[in-house]
Amino acid sequence: MVSHMNISPEFLPVLVLAFGALLLFLQDVLLEDVTLSRLISIALLLCTTVLSLLLIQSHSHAYIAGDSFLFDSFSQIFGVVFSLSALLVVLTDSQFLKRLSSPFEFYVLVVLATLGMYFVAASTNLIALFVAFEMSTVATYAMTLFDKNNPHSAEAAIKFFVVGALSAGIILYAISLVYLATGSIDLKPSFALISPSASRLLAIGFVLLIVGFGFKVAAVPFHLWLPDTYDGAPYATTTYLASASKVMGFAALLKIFLTMGPSVQALSHLEWRVLFAALSIVTMSVGNLAALVQTRVKRMLAYSSISQSGYILIGLALASSFSYAVLIYFVLSYAVSKAGSFIVADYFETKFGASTFDDYAWLGRVAPLSAFSMSIFLLSLAGIPPLSVFVAKFFMFYAAVKAGGAWIWLAVAGVLNSALSLYYYARLIKNMYMGVANKQPREQAFQESISHVVPIAISLALTIALGLAEAPILGASQHAINSLYQQILTHP
């Protein structure tokens, strides 16, 4: 008698990634074809992106592994961000991979890291969340070290590993305190009544969770590792860290505070919303002020990534259903624009040796398509309408104003910091079109290859489209938030 195993469609994206990683391993051993590895990776990530989009519309859900993971609209909408960011990375024609004798492993690591991210967004308890997070993070350690011929890459990997190990230890200790205080590691909206001493342990554990994941999203003062890591890592890795990996950190924070936040505040009297508000203002301000004085484009983009974390943290500080939905829309908009900017910067440095602001002089004439795309990405990150990050910032600041009281200062700080960021973004754009070149400028435009144009064109189209059609994404995000809360609230 033949038994049939029913596989819930909600698991299809992770199954595709898991079997795809195995297929890439086999291809590496048997065929050793770099082009085939790249094509398989592109097909896998495109497939998971489409599957996640379809599953978001189905509004279905399913548990797995003893209810440790819940695959629902929440996990799928973050899955779209993870897969899309990874897809842009593998589509990029990275020169450093061509220099390596065995670049196959890079594609395997990207797929495995993305698989771990899916499980992070689907986690229903703190241990499952931690294991999935580290599964993805370990893969990114290896990706950071991949350019073995570059000594800066090794330095970046060591710093990244040390900070990652420290944050992992803090998170594990925080989980142990939460369990000691409540007798539970589940991500749920209510705990049993606890004693005053246990409530203090819960407050300490919760603060340590903020610290541990604060390292992951590079919130100030836990950001010091990021500029050197982004600057020293290969561009392909930096693109992935700045988009998918950072979004994973926010997915974890959002899931923790959406489910546990209100109960923790009631039991421990910890004003974690105020803590996040302070982190938000300090992070956006420090990131922008540091970016102002940078002369290298890659480091400027790294510090601007820190400032963007500050804007996103507003969504956690406000702790409303609407602000959480805006946060999801924000990380999607941010990931696309930030990935696009790093892809163009990679191309400029590889093709023209342009790594500083001064080196970008006249690139608007030499590479008009790339320069135009870079301008759009930078203007989006600065918050210029009608581009996607502007819309995300507008709704985030609107949510702060709507909350009233002292929360209005979050919107004021956000607007002032956005104006500040426009200075260094505009300075780079001005250099591309009106800068004085250090060497004789090229008079004719450089022929840009199709393999280079495709990921930039996708990022550019999404940066514009997300800004013009935000309503369905915000609606899907709102449904994902409500669905997750209801599922965890009603699940035994």
Coordinates of C-alpha atoms in Angstrom, one line a residue:
M1 CA 0.0 0.0 0.0
V2 CA 1.5 3.3 -1.0
S3 CA 1.1 6.2 1.4
H4 CA 1.1 9.8 0.2
M5 CA 2.7 12.6 2.0
N6 CA 0.8 15.9 1.7
I7 CA 3.1 18.9 1.6
S8 CA 1.4 22.2 2.5
P9 CA 2.0 24.8 -0.2
E10 CA 3.2 27.3 2.5
F11 CA 6.4 25.3 2.8
L12 CA 7.2 25.4 -0.9
P13 CA 9.6 28.4 -0.8
V14 CA 11.8 26.8 1.9
L15 CA 11.6 23.4 0.2
V16 CA 12.7 25.0 -3.1
L17 CA 15.7 26.7 -1.3
A18 CA 16.7 23.6 0.6
F19 CA 16.6 21.3 -2.4
G20 CA 18.2 24.0 -4.5
A21 CA 21.1 24.3 -2.1
L22 CA 21.6 20.5 -2.4
L23 CA 21.5 20.8 -6.2
L24 CA 24.1 23.5 -6.1
F25 CA 26.4 21.3 -3.9
L26 CA 26.0 18.4 -6.4
Q27 CA 26.7 20.7 -9.4
D28 CA 29.8 22.0 -7.6
V29 CA 31.1 18.4 -7.1
L30 CA 30.1 16.9 -10.5
L31 CA 30.2 19.6 -13.1
E32 CA 32.0 22.6 -11.6
D33 CA 30.2 25.0 -14.0
V34 CA 30.1 28.5 -12.6
T35 CA 27.6 29.8 -15.2
L36 CA 25.3 26.9 -14.3
S37 CA 25.6 27.6 -10.6
R38 CA 24.6 31.2 -11.2
L39 CA 21.7 30.2 -13.5
I40 CA 20.4 27.7 -10.9
S41 CA 20.6 30.3 -8.1
I42 CA 18.7 32.8 -10.2
A43 CA 16.0 30.3 -11.0
L44 CA 15.7 29.2 -7.4
L45 CA 15.4 32.8 -6.0
L46 CA 13.1 33.9 -8.7
C47 CA 10.9 30.9 -8.0
T48 CA 10.8 31.5 -4.3
T49 CA 10.0 35.2 -4.8
V50 CA 7.0 34.3 -7.1
L51 CA 5.8 31.5 -4.7
S52 CA 5.9 33.8 -1.7
L53 CA 4.0 36.5 -3.6
L54 CA 1.3 33.9 -4.5
L55 CA 1.1 32.6 -0.9
I56 CA 0.7 36.2 0.4
Q57 CA -2.5 36.5 -1.7
S58 CA -3.8 33.1 -0.5
H59 CA -3.9 34.3 3.2
S60 CA -3.2 30.7 4.2
H61 CA -0.9 29.4 7.1
A62 CA 0.7 26.2 8.3
Y63 CA 2.8 25.1 11.3
I64 CA 5.8 22.8 11.1
A65 CA 8.4 21.2 13.4
G66 CA 6.2 20.9 16.5
D67 CA 4.7 24.3 15.9
S68 CA 8.1 26.0 16.1
F69 CA 7.6 27.7 12.8
L70 CA 4.5 29.3 11.4
F71 CA 4.5 30.0 7.6
D72 CA 1.8 32.6 7.0
S73 CA 1.5 36.0 5.3
F74 CA 4.0 37.6 7.7
S75 CA 6.8 35.1 6.9
Q76 CA 6.0 35.2 3.2
I77 CA 6.0 38.9 2.9
F78 CA 9.4 39.0 4.5
G79 CA 10.4 36.1 2.3
V80 CA 9.8 38.2 -0.7
V81 CA 12.2 40.8 0.6
F82 CA 14.9 38.2 1.3
S83 CA 14.5 36.3 -2.0
L84 CA 14.4 39.5 -4.0
S85 CA 17.5 41.0 -2.3
A86 CA 19.4 37.7 -2.9
L87 CA 18.2 37.6 -6.5
L88 CA 19.6 41.0 -7.1
V89 CA 23.0 39.9 -5.7
V90 CA 23.3 36.7 -7.8
L91 CA 22.2 38.7 -10.9
T92 CA 25.0 41.1 -10.4
D93 CA 28.1 40.5 -12.6
S94 CA 30.6 40.6 -9.7
Q95 CA 34.2 40.8 -10.9
F96 CA 35.6 39.4 -7.6
L97 CA 33.9 36.0 -8.3
K98 CA 35.6 35.8 -11.7
R99 CA 39.0 36.1 -10.0
L100 CA 38.3 33.1 -7.7
S101 CA 39.4 29.6 -8.6
S102 CA 36.2 28.1 -7.0
P103 CA 33.4 30.6 -6.8
F104 CA 30.6 28.0 -6.7
E105 CA 30.3 28.1 -2.9
F106 CA 29.3 31.7 -2.9
Y107 CA 26.0 30.9 -4.6
V108 CA 25.4 28.0 -2.1
L109 CA 26.0 30.4 0.8
V110 CA 23.6 33.0 -0.6
V111 CA 20.8 30.3 -0.9
L112 CA 21.5 28.9 2.6
A113 CA 21.6 32.3 4.2
T114 CA 18.2 33.1 2.5
L115 CA 16.8 29.8 3.7
G116 CA 17.7 30.7 7.3
M117 CA 16.0 34.1 6.9
Y118 CA 12.8 32.4 5.9
F119 CA 12.9 30.4 9.1
V120 CA 13.6 33.6 11.2
A121 CA 10.4 35.2 9.9
A122 CA 8.5 32.0 10.6
S123 CA 9.8 31.3 14.1
T124 CA 7.2 31.0 16.9
N125 CA 9.7 30.7 19.9
L126 CA 12.9 32.3 20.9
I127 CA 15.1 29.2 20.5
A128 CA 13.8 28.5 16.9
L129 CA 14.4 32.2 16.1
F130 CA 17.9 32.1 17.4
V131 CA 18.9 28.9 15.6
A132 CA 17.5 30.2 12.3
F133 CA 19.2 33.5 12.8
E134 CA 22.6 32.0 13.4
M135 CA 22.1 29.6 10.4
S136 CA 21.9 32.6 8.2
T137 CA 24.5 34.6 10.0
V138 CA 27.2 31.9 9.8
A139 CA 26.7 31.8 6.0
T140 CA 27.2 35.5 5.8
Y141 CA 30.5 35.2 7.8
A142 CA 31.8 33.0 5.0
M143 CA 30.5 35.3 2.3
T144 CA 32.4 38.2 4.0
L145 CA 35.7 36.3 3.9
F146 CA 35.2 35.1 0.3
D147 CA 37.7 37.4 -1.4
K148 CA 40.8 35.7 0.1
N149 CA 43.2 37.9 -1.9
N150 CA 41.9 41.0 -0.3
P151 CA 43.4 41.6 3.3
H152 CA 40.6 44.0 4.1
S153 CA 38.1 41.2 3.5
A154 CA 39.7 39.1 6.2
E155 CA 39.7 42.0 8.6
A156 CA 36.0 42.7 7.9
A157 CA 35.2 39.0 8.4
I158 CA 37.0 38.9 11.8
K159 CA 35.2 42.0 13.0
F160 CA 31.9 40.7 11.8
F161 CA 32.5 37.3 13.5
V162 CA 33.6 38.8 16.8
V163 CA 30.6 41.1 17.0
G164 CA 28.3 38.3 15.8
A165 CA 29.5 36.0 18.5
L166 CA 29.1 38.6 21.1
S167 CA 25.5 39.4 20.0
A168 CA 24.7 35.7 19.9
G169 CA 25.9 35.2 23.4
I170 CA 23.8 38.2 24.6
I171 CA 20.7 36.9 22.9
L172 CA 21.2 33.4 24.4
Y173 CA 21.6 34.9 27.8
A174 CA 18.5 37.1 27.3
I175 CA 16.5 34.0 26.3
S176 CA 17.6 32.2 29.4
L177 CA 16.4 35.1 31.6
V178 CA 13.1 35.3 29.8
Y179 CA 12.6 31.6 30.4
L180 CA 13.7 31.8 34.0
A181 CA 11.2 34.6 34.6
T182 CA 8.2 33.2 32.7
G183 CA 8.8 29.5 32.2
S184 CA 8.2 30.0 28.5
I185 CA 10.2 30.8 25.4
D186 CA 7.2 31.0 23.1
L187 CA 6.5 34.2 21.1
K188 CA 3.0 34.9 22.5
P189 CA 1.1 37.9 23.6
S190 CA 0.5 36.9 27.2
F191 CA 2.4 35.3 30.1
A192 CA 1.1 34.1 33.4
L193 CA 1.3 36.4 36.4
I194 CA 4.8 36.5 37.8
S195 CA 6.5 37.7 41.0
P196 CA 8.2 41.1 41.3
S197 CA 11.7 39.4 41.3
A198 CA 10.7 37.5 38.1
S199 CA 9.4 40.7 36.5
R200 CA 12.9 42.3 37.0
L201 CA 14.5 39.3 35.3
L202 CA 12.0 39.7 32.5
A203 CA 12.9 43.3 32.1
I204 CA 16.6 42.6 32.0
G205 CA 16.1 39.8 29.5
F206 CA 14.0 42.0 27.2
V207 CA 16.6 44.8 27.3
L208 CA 19.3 42.3 26.4
L209 CA 17.2 41.1 23.5
I210 CA 17.2 44.7 22.3
V211 CA 21.0 44.9 22.7
G212 CA 21.6 41.6 20.9
F213 CA 19.4 42.3 17.9
G214 CA 20.6 46.0 18.1
F215 CA 24.0 44.7 16.9
K216 CA 22.3 42.9 14.1
V217 CA 20.5 46.0 12.7
A218 CA 23.4 48.3 13.6
A219 CA 21.5 50.5 15.9
V220 CA 23.7 53.1 17.7
P221 CA 25.7 52.4 19.9
F222 CA 26.0 48.8 18.5
H223 CA 27.0 49.9 15.0
L224 CA 30.7 50.2 15.2
W225 CA 31.3 47.0 13.3
L226 CA 29.3 47.9 10.3
P227 CA 31.4 50.5 8.4
D228 CA 34.5 48.4 8.4
T229 CA 32.7 45.2 7.5
Y230 CA 30.8 46.8 4.7
D231 CA 33.9 48.6 3.4
G232 CA 36.1 45.5 3.6
A233 CA 33.7 42.8 2.3
P234 CA 33.3 42.2 -1.4
Y235 CA 30.6 44.3 -3.0
A236 CA 28.3 41.3 -3.6
T237 CA 28.5 40.4 0.1
T238 CA 28.0 44.0 1.2
T239 CA 24.9 44.3 -1.0
Y240 CA 23.5 41.2 0.7
L241 CA 24.4 42.4 4.2
A242 CA 22.9 45.8 3.6
S243 CA 19.6 44.5 2.2
A244 CA 18.5 41.0 3.1
S245 CA 20.6 40.5 6.3
K246 CA 19.6 43.8 7.8
V247 CA 15.9 43.2 7.0
M248 CA 16.3 39.8 8.8
G249 CA 17.2 41.7 11.9
F250 CA 14.1 43.9 11.7
A251 CA 11.9 40.8 11.0
A252 CA 13.2 39.2 14.2
L253 CA 12.7 42.4 16.3
L254 CA 9.2 43.0 14.8
K255 CA 8.1 39.5 15.6
I256 CA 9.5 39.6 19.2
F257 CA 7.9 43.0 20.1
L258 CA 4.6 42.4 18.2
T259 CA 4.0 39.2 20.2
M260 CA 5.7 39.8 23.5
G261 CA 6.0 43.5 23.8
P262 CA 2.6 44.5 25.4
S263 CA 2.8 41.6 28.0
V264 CA 6.4 42.4 28.9
Q265 CA 5.5 46.1 29.5
A266 CA 2.5 45.2 31.6
L267 CA 4.4 42.6 33.8
S268 CA 7.9 44.3 34.1
H269 CA 6.8 48.0 33.7
L270 CA 9.7 48.3 31.2
E271 CA 9.0 51.3 28.9
W272 CA 10.7 49.7 25.9
R273 CA 8.9 52.0 23.5
V274 CA 10.7 54.9 25.0
L275 CA 14.0 53.0 24.7
F276 CA 13.3 52.4 21.0
A277 CA 12.5 56.0 20.4
A278 CA 15.8 57.1 21.9
L279 CA 17.6 54.5 19.8
S280 CA 15.8 55.7 16.7
I281 CA 16.8 59.4 17.1
V282 CA 20.4 58.6 18.1
T283 CA 20.9 56.1 15.3
M284 CA 19.6 58.3 12.5
S285 CA 21.5 61.3 13.7
V286 CA 24.9 59.5 14.2
G287 CA 24.6 57.7 10.9
N288 CA 23.9 60.9 9.0
L289 CA 26.6 63.0 10.7
A290 CA 29.2 60.3 10.1
A291 CA 28.1 60.0 6.4
L292 CA 28.6 63.7 6.0
V293 CA 32.4 63.5 6.4
Q294 CA 33.1 60.4 4.3
T295 CA 35.1 60.7 1.2
R296 CA 34.8 57.0 0.1
V297 CA 31.4 56.2 -1.5
K298 CA 31.2 52.7 0.0
R299 CA 31.7 54.0 3.5
M300 CA 29.2 56.8 2.9
L301 CA 26.6 54.2 1.9
A302 CA 27.5 52.1 4.9
Y303 CA 26.9 55.0 7.3
S304 CA 23.7 55.9 5.5
S305 CA 22.6 52.4 6.1
I306 CA 22.9 53.0 9.8
S307 CA 20.8 56.2 9.5
Q308 CA 18.1 54.2 7.6
S309 CA 17.9 51.8 10.6
G310 CA 17.0 54.8 12.7
Y311 CA 14.0 55.7 10.6
I312 CA 12.8 52.1 10.6
L313 CA 13.1 51.9 14.4
I314 CA 10.4 54.5 14.6
G315 CA 7.9 51.8 13.6
L316 CA 8.9 49.7 16.6
A317 CA 8.8 52.6 19.0
L318 CA 5.2 53.5 18.0
A319 CA 4.2 49.9 18.4
S320 CA 0.9 50.2 16.5
S321 CA -0.6 47.9 13.9
F322 CA -0.2 50.7 11.3
S323 CA 3.4 51.5 12.2
Y324 CA 4.3 47.8 12.0
A325 CA 2.8 47.6 8.6
V326 CA 4.7 50.7 7.5
L327 CA 7.9 49.1 8.8
I328 CA 7.4 46.2 6.5
Y329 CA 6.8 48.5 3.5
F330 CA 9.9 50.5 4.6
V331 CA 12.3 47.6 4.7
L332 CA 11.1 46.5 1.3
S333 CA 11.7 50.0 -0.2
Y334 CA 15.0 50.3 1.6
A335 CA 16.3 46.9 0.5
V336 CA 15.6 47.6 -3.1
S337 CA 17.1 51.1 -3.2
K338 CA 20.1 50.2 -1.0
A339 CA 20.9 47.1 -3.1
G340 CA 20.7 49.1 -6.3
S341 CA 23.1 51.8 -5.0
F342 CA 25.7 49.2 -4.0
I343 CA 25.4 47.4 -7.3
V344 CA 26.1 50.6 -9.2
A345 CA 29.0 51.5 -6.8
D346 CA 30.5 48.0 -7.5
Y347 CA 30.3 48.6 -11.2
F348 CA 31.9 52.1 -11.0
E349 CA 34.7 50.8 -8.9
T350 CA 35.4 47.8 -11.0
K351 CA 35.1 49.5 -14.4
F352 CA 36.5 52.9 -13.7
G353 CA 38.4 52.6 -10.4
A354 CA 36.0 55.1 -8.9
S355 CA 35.9 54.7 -5.1
T356 CA 35.8 58.2 -3.8
F357 CA 33.5 61.2 -4.3
D358 CA 36.1 62.9 -6.5
D359 CA 36.5 59.7 -8.7
Y360 CA 32.8 60.0 -9.6
A361 CA 33.4 63.2 -11.5
W362 CA 32.0 63.0 -15.1
L363 CA 30.7 59.4 -14.7
G364 CA 27.3 60.8 -15.6
R365 CA 28.6 61.3 -19.1
V366 CA 30.7 58.1 -19.2
A367 CA 28.0 55.7 -17.9
P368 CA 24.7 57.6 -18.2
L369 CA 22.4 54.8 -17.4
S370 CA 24.2 53.7 -14.3
A371 CA 24.7 57.3 -13.1
F372 CA 21.0 58.1 -13.6
S373 CA 20.1 54.9 -11.7
M374 CA 22.5 55.8 -8.9
S375 CA 20.9 59.3 -8.7
I376 CA 17.4 57.7 -8.4
F377 CA 18.6 55.3 -5.6
L378 CA 20.2 58.1 -3.7
L379 CA 17.2 60.4 -4.0
S380 CA 15.0 57.6 -2.9
L381 CA 17.1 57.0 0.2
A382 CA 17.1 60.8 0.9
G383 CA 13.3 60.8 0.8
I384 CA 12.5 62.7 -2.4
P385 CA 9.0 62.1 -3.8
P386 CA 7.6 60.1 -5.4
L387 CA 10.2 57.4 -4.8
S388 CA 9.6 54.5 -2.6
V389 CA 11.6 55.4 0.5
F390 CA 10.0 58.9 0.5
V391 CA 6.6 57.2 0.7
A392 CA 7.8 54.9 3.5
K393 CA 9.2 57.9 5.5
F394 CA 6.0 59.9 4.9
F395 CA 3.8 57.2 6.4
M396 CA 6.3 56.5 9.2
F397 CA 6.4 60.2 10.2
Y398 CA 2.6 60.4 9.7
A399 CA 2.2 57.5 12.2
A400 CA 4.4 59.4 14.7
V401 CA 2.3 62.6 14.3
K402 CA -0.9 60.6 14.6
A403 CA 0.3 59.0 17.9
G404 CA 0.5 62.6 19.3
G405 CA 2.3 63.7 22.4
A406 CA 6.0 63.3 22.6
W407 CA 6.0 60.9 19.7
I408 CA 5.7 63.9 17.4
W409 CA 9.4 64.5 18.1
L410 CA 10.2 61.3 16.3
A411 CA 8.7 62.8 13.1
V412 CA 10.6 66.1 13.7
A413 CA 13.9 64.2 14.1
G414 CA 13.2 62.1 11.0
V415 CA 12.4 65.2 8.8
L416 CA 15.5 67.0 10.0
N417 CA 17.7 64.0 9.5
S418 CA 16.3 63.4 6.0
A419 CA 17.2 67.0 5.1
L420 CA 20.7 66.4 6.5
S421 CA 21.1 63.3 4.4
L422 CA 20.1 65.1 1.2
Y423 CA 23.4 67.1 1.5
Y424 CA 25.8 64.1 1.1
Y425 CA 23.5 62.3 -1.4
A426 CA 23.2 65.5 -3.6
R427 CA 27.0 66.0 -3.3
L428 CA 27.6 62.7 -5.0
I429 CA 25.0 63.3 -7.6
K430 CA 26.5 66.7 -8.4
N431 CA 30.0 65.1 -8.7
M432 CA 28.7 62.6 -11.3
Y433 CA 27.3 65.4 -13.5
M434 CA 29.3 68.5 -12.7
G435 CA 32.3 67.4 -10.8
V436 CA 35.9 68.3 -11.8
A437 CA 37.7 65.2 -12.9
N438 CA 41.1 64.5 -11.6
K439 CA 42.1 63.0 -14.9
Q440 CA 41.2 63.7 -18.5
P441 CA 37.4 62.9 -18.8
R442 CA 36.2 60.5 -21.4
E443 CA 34.0 62.2 -24.0
Q444 CA 32.0 59.2 -25.2
A445 CA 29.7 57.0 -23.2
F446 CA 30.9 53.6 -22.2
Q447 CA 28.9 50.6 -23.5
E448 CA 27.2 49.1 -20.5
S449 CA 26.7 45.3 -20.7
I450 CA 23.3 43.5 -20.4
S451 CA 24.5 41.5 -17.4
H452 CA 25.3 44.7 -15.6
V453 CA 22.1 46.5 -16.7
V454 CA 19.5 43.8 -15.6
P455 CA 19.9 44.0 -11.8
I456 CA 20.1 47.8 -11.9
A457 CA 17.0 48.0 -14.1
I458 CA 15.1 45.7 -11.7
S459 CA 16.1 47.8 -8.7
L460 CA 15.3 51.0 -10.5
A461 CA 11.9 49.8 -11.7
L462 CA 11.0 48.7 -8.2
T463 CA 12.2 51.9 -6.5
I464 CA 9.8 53.9 -8.7
A465 CA 6.9 51.4 -8.8
L466 CA 6.9 50.9 -5.0
G467 CA 6.6 54.6 -4.5
L468 CA 3.7 54.9 -7.0
A469 CA 1.7 51.8 -5.8
E470 CA 2.1 51.7 -2.1
A471 CA -1.5 50.9 -1.2
P472 CA -1.5 47.1 -2.0
I473 CA 1.8 46.6 -0.2
L474 CA 0.6 48.5 2.9
G475 CA -2.7 46.5 2.8
A476 CA -0.8 43.2 2.5
S477 CA 1.5 44.2 5.3
Q478 CA -1.4 45.2 7.6
H479 CA -3.1 41.9 6.9
A480 CA 0.2 40.1 7.7
I481 CA 0.5 41.8 11.0
N482 CA -3.1 41.1 12.0
S483 CA -3.0 37.5 10.8
L484 CA 0.2 36.8 12.8
Y485 CA -1.2 38.2 16.0
Q486 CA -4.5 36.3 15.6
Q487 CA -2.8 33.0 14.8
I488 CA -0.5 33.2 17.8
L489 CA -3.3 34.4 20.1
T490 CA -5.7 31.6 19.1
H491 CA -3.2 28.8 18.7
P492 CA -3.0 26.5 21.8

